[in-house]
XYZ file of C-alpha atoms in Angstrom:
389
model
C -8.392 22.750 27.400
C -5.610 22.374 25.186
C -4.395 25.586 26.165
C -4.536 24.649 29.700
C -2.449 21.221 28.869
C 0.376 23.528 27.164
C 0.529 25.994 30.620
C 1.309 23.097 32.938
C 3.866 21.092 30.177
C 7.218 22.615 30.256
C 8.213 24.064 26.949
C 10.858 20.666 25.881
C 8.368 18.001 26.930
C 5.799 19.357 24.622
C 8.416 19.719 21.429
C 9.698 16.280 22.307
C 5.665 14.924 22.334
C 5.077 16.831 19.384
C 7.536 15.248 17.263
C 6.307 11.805 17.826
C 3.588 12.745 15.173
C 3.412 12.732 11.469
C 2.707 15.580 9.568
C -1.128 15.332 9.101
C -1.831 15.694 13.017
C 0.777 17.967 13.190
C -0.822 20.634 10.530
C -4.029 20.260 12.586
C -2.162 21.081 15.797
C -0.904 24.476 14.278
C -4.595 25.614 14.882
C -4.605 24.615 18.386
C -2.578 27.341 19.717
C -0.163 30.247 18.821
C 2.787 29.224 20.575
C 2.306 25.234 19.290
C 1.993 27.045 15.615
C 5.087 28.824 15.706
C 6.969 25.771 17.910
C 6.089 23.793 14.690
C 6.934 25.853 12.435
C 10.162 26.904 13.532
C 13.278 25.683 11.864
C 14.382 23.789 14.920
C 11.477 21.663 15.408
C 11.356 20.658 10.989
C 14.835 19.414 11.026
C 14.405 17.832 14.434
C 11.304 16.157 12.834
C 12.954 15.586 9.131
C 15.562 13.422 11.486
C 13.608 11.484 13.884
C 13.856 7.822 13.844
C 10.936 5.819 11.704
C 10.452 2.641 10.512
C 9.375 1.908 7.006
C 5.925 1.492 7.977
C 6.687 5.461 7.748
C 7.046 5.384 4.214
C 5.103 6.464 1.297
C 5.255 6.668 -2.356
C 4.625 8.987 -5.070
C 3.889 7.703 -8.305
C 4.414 9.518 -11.697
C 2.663 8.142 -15.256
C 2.273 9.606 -18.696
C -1.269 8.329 -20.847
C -1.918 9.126 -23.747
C -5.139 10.798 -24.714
C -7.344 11.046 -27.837
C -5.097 14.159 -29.446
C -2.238 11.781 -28.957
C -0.890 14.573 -26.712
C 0.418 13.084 -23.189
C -1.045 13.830 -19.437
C 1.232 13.262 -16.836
C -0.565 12.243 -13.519
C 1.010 11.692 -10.069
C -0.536 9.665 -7.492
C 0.141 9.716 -3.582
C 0.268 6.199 -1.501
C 0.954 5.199 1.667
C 1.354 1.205 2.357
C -0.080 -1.513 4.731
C 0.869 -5.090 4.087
C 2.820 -4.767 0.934
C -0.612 -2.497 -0.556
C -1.135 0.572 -1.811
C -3.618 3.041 -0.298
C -4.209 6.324 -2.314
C -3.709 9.376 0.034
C -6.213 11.553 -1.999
C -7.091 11.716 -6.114
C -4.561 11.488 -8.329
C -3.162 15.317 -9.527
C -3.043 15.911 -13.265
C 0.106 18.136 -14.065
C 0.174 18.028 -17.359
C -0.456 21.726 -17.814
C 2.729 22.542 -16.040
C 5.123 19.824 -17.841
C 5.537 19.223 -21.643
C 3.049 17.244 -23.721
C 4.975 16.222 -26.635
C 7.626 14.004 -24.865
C 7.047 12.413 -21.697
C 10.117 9.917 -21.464
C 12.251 12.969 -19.706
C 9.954 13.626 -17.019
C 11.593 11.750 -13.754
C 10.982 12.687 -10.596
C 14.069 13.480 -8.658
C 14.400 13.695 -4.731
C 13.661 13.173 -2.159
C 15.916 15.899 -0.150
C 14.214 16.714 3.372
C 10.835 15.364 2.201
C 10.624 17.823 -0.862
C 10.454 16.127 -4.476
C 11.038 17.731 -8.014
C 9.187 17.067 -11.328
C 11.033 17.759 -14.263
C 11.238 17.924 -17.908
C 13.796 19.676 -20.048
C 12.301 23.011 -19.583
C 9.623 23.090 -16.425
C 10.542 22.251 -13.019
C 7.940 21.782 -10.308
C 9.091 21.183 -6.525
C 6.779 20.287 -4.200
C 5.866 18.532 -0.978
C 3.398 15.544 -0.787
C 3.101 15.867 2.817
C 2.055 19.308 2.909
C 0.553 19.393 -0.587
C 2.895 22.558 -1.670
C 4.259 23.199 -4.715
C 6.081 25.775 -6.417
C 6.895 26.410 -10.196
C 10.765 27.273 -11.178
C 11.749 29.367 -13.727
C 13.324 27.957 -16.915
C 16.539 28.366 -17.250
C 17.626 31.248 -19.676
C 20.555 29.557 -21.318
C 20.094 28.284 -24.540
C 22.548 27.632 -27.380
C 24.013 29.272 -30.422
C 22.682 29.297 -33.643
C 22.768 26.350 -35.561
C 23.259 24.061 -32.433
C 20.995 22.029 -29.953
C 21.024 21.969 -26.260
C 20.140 18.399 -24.858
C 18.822 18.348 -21.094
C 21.117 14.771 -20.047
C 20.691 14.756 -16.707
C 19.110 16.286 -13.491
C 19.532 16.606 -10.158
C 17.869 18.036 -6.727
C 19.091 18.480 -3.325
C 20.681 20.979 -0.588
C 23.798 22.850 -0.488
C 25.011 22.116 3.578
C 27.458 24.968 2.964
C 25.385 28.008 1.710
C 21.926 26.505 3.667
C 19.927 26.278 0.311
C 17.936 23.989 -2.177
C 19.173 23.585 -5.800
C 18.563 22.029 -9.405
C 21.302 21.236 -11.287
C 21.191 20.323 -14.843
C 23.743 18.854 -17.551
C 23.214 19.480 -21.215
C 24.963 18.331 -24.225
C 25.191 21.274 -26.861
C 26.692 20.343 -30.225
C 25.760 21.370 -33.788
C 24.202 18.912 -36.574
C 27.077 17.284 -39.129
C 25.922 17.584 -42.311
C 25.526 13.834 -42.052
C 22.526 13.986 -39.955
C 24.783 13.111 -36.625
C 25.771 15.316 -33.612
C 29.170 16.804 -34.626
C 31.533 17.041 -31.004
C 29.659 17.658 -27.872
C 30.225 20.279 -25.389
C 29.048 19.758 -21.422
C 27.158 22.550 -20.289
C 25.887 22.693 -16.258
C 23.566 24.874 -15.053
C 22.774 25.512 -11.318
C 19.042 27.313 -9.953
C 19.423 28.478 -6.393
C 15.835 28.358 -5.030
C 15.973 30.987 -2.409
C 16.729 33.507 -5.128
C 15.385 31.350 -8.141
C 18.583 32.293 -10.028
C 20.028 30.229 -12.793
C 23.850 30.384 -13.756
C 26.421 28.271 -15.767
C 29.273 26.596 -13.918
C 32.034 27.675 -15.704
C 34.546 24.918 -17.949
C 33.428 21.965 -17.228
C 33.975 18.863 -18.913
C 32.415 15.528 -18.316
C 32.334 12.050 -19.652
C 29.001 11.583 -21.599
C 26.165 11.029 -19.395
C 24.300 7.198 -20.147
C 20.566 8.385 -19.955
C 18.375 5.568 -17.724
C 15.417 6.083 -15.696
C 16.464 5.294 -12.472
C 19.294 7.595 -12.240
C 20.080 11.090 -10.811
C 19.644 9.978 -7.368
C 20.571 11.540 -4.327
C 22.599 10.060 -1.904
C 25.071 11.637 0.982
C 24.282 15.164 -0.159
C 26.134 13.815 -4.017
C 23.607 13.615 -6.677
C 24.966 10.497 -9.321
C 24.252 9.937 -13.091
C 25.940 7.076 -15.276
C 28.451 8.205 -17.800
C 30.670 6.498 -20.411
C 34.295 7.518 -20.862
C 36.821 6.652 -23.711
C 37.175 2.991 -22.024
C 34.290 2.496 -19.336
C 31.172 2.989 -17.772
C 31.177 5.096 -14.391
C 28.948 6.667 -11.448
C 29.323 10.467 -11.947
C 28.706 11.841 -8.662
C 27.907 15.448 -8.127
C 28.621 17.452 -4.901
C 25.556 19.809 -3.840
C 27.798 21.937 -1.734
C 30.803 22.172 -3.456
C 29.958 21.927 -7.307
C 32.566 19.645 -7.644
C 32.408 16.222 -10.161
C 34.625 13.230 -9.352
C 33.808 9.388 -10.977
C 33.379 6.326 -9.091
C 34.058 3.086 -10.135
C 31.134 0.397 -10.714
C 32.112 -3.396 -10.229
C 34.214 -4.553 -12.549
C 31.634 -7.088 -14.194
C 29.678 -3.883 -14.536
C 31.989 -1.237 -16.412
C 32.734 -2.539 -19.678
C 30.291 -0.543 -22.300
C 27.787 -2.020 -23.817
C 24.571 -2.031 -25.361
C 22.917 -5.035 -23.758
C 23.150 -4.028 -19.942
C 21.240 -1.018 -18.156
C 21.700 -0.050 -15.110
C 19.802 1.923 -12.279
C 20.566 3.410 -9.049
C 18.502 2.683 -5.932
C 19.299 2.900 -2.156
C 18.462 -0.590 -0.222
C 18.647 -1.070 3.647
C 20.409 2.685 3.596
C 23.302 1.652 1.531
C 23.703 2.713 -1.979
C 23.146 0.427 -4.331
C 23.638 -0.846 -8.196
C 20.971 -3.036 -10.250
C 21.805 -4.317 -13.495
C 19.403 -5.473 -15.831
C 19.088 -5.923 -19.862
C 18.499 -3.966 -22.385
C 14.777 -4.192 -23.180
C 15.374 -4.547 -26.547
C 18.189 -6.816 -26.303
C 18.935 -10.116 -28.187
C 20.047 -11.768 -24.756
C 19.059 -15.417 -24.186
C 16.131 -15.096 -21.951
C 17.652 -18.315 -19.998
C 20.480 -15.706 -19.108
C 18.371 -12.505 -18.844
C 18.663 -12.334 -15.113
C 19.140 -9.217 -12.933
C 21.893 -8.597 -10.243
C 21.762 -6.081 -7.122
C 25.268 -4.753 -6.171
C 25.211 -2.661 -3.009
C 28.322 -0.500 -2.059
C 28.807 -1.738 1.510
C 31.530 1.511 2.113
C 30.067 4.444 0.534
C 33.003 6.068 -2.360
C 35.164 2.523 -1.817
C 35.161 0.622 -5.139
C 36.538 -2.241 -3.713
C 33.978 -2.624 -1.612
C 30.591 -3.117 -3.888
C 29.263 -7.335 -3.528
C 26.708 -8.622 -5.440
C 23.914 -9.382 -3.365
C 21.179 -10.579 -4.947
C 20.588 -12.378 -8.811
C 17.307 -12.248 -9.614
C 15.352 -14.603 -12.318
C 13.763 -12.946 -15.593
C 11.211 -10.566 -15.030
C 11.276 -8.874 -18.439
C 11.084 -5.335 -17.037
C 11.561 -1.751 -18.520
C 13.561 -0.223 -15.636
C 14.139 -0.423 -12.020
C 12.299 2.574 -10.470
C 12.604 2.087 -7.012
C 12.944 0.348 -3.029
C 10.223 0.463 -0.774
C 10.400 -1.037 3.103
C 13.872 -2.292 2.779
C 13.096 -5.596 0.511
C 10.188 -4.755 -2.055
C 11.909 -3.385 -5.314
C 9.507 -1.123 -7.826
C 9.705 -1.678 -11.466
C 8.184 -1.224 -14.655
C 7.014 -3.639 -17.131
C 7.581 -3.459 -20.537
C 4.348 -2.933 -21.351
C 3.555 0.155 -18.452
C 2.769 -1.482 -15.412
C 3.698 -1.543 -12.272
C 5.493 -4.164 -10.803
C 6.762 -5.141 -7.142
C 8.998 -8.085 -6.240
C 9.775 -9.443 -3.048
C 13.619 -9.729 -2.508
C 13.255 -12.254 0.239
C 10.050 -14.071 -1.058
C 10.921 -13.692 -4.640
C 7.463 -12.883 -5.764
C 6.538 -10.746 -8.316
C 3.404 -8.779 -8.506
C 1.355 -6.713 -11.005
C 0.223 -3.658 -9.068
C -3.043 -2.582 -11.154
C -0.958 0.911 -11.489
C 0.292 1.448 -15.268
C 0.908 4.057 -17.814
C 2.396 4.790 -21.221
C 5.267 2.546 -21.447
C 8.522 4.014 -20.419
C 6.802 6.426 -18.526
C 6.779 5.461 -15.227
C 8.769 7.127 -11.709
C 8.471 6.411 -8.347
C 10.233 8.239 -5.706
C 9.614 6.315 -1.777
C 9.462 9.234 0.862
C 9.068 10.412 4.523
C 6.614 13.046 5.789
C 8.323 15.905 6.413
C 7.227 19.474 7.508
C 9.972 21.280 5.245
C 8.541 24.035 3.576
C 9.488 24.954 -0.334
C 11.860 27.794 -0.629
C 9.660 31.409 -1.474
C 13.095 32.676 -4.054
C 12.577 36.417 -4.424
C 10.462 38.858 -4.554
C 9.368 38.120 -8.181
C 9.032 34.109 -8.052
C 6.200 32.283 -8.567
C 4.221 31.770 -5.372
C 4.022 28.674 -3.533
C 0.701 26.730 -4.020
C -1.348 23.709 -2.750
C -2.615 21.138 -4.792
């Protein structure tokens, strides 16, 4: 019958009915016919679908924790959501990953993404990219570039997205190498980027770089316009290092100027609210600030690149948090506790609620996502194989 349908549909009706669904019906329509199998797998019809319009009821969230268990070794799990009236629904079981990821340290395992509906778990040596619509994943080779003898390599920062110019996905890391003072403290730091093209899997070294030093925080490394931005401190201020996918190129951007001056009792985190990119700054959890003045405040960037052009929008009472992990549906912001849970508040309600979601403290990610049909690069010959969890 379906068959039938599909004869007496011309060819455009059917790809523009077919991308009115999500990605669940879609998979099942593959097995329909041969011609709607190869229509939705064709390039044409995933970007078409990776850009349709949606509404944030389209949404859905995947959740990374660390636990520890009874060798005081740590699991990471990740959970899949999707969200009716402001509550989480699990997708299917929760995935345990810790065989692919370290065990010893899991504050440096953030998710990064989303780029076309693909997501990447990392930690300084293992990178896993995968796609919670489809439930693919694929396992990246380490990269091969290590230090010389006598000095460390520190993974700083990592990002994930696509190059527009070549047409591919990549990783890009920044380390810190510098050798041990005889003092016990890093002697002078050297940056050191390395790039993985995933449809050859190959690693290299941009060449003679230098860069401010990155200011670790969770919620950094984000993708936005095809630039992937870290925080970094120079000789006089704090600043967005932004990242070009395509070009390879670093520039700074400016933060507010209540936001730039260095110091040790303000975070910050990077989030993207209503489609604008946005700045949250929030204390130090282990601060000495007056909790009468421990308050949070939203910046959003209302011309993407234009300094001049961030306003604070939003000041937010105490909510004694660890980070700022994420937006979901345009005015619920994600966050961790101090104490490993996970937290929601309403930016036009201003309620807060405990989510019954928690983890080792500090350990917490969330990345919010679309559904998308985009399938994870294959590299070479030799690469790992793509599998389904």
């Amino acid at each position: 019958m379906a068959n039938g349908i599909l004869k007496k549909l011309p060819e455009d009706l059917v790809f523009l009915i077919l991308l009115t669904f999500p990605v669940k019906s879609l998979l099942r329509f593959k097995c329909i016919s041969k011609a709607w199998s190869i229509l939705i797998q064709s390039t044409t019809f995933i970007n078409r679908h990776i850009n349709r319009k949606t509404n944030t009821k389209a949404e859905f969230i995947l959740f990374k924790r660390s636990i520890k268990d009874e060798e005081e070794e740590f699991i990471n799990i990740l959970s899949f959501f999707s969200g009716n009236d402001d509550v989480l629904n699990p997708l299917f079981p929760d995935i345990d990953v810790s065989y692919m990821t370290s065990k010893c340290d899991c504050t440096f395992t953030p998710l990064i993404g989303p780029c076309d509906g693909l997501i990447a778990l990392t930690d300084t040596i293992i990178t896993i990219v995968l796609n919670p619509a489809t439930r693919n994943f694929r396992v990246l080779p380490p990269s091969p570039f290590g230090c010389p003898k006598g000095y460390h390599r520190s993974v700083e920062g990592v990002g994930f997205g696509f190059d527009t110019i070549s047409y591919y996905y990549k990783v890009v890391r920044i380390s810190e190498v510098y050798c041990e003072e005889a003092d016990g403290y890093p002697g002078p730091k050297d940056s050191k980027i390395d790039v993985c093209d995933l449809s050859t899997d190959s690693w290299r070294e941009l060449d003679h770089v230098q860069l401010p030093s990155i200011y670790w925080v969770p919620c950094a490394g984000m993708l936005y316009k095809e630039m992937v931005h870290w925080f970094a401190t120079t000789d006089t201020s704090m600043v967005i290092l932004c990242f070009d996918m395509s070009t390879e190129m670093f520039h700074d951007m400016k933060m507010p100027d209540t936001c730039s001056r260095i110091t040790h009792e303000l975070y910050y985190g990077l989030v993207v609210l209503c489609e604008s990119f946005t700045l949250i700054g929030y204390s130090n959890p282990i601060s000495s600030i007056d909790p009468v003045e421990d308050k949070m405040h939203i910046w959003v960037m209302m011309e993407y690149g234009v300094s001049e052009s961030w306003i604070m929008k939003y000041t937010i009472k105490p909510l004694s948090i660890e980070s700022p992990l994420a937006v979901w549906k345009n005015h619920i912001l994600l966050l961790q506790s101090r104490s490993g849970l996970l937290i929601s508040y309403d930016l036009n309600s201003g309620e807060a609620k405990e989510l019954n979601l928690h983890g080792f403290p500090d350990t917490l990610s969330v990345k919010v996502y679309k559904e998308c049909l985009t399938s994870i690069p294959k590299g070479s010959e030799y690469s790992t194989k793509v599998q389904k969890f």
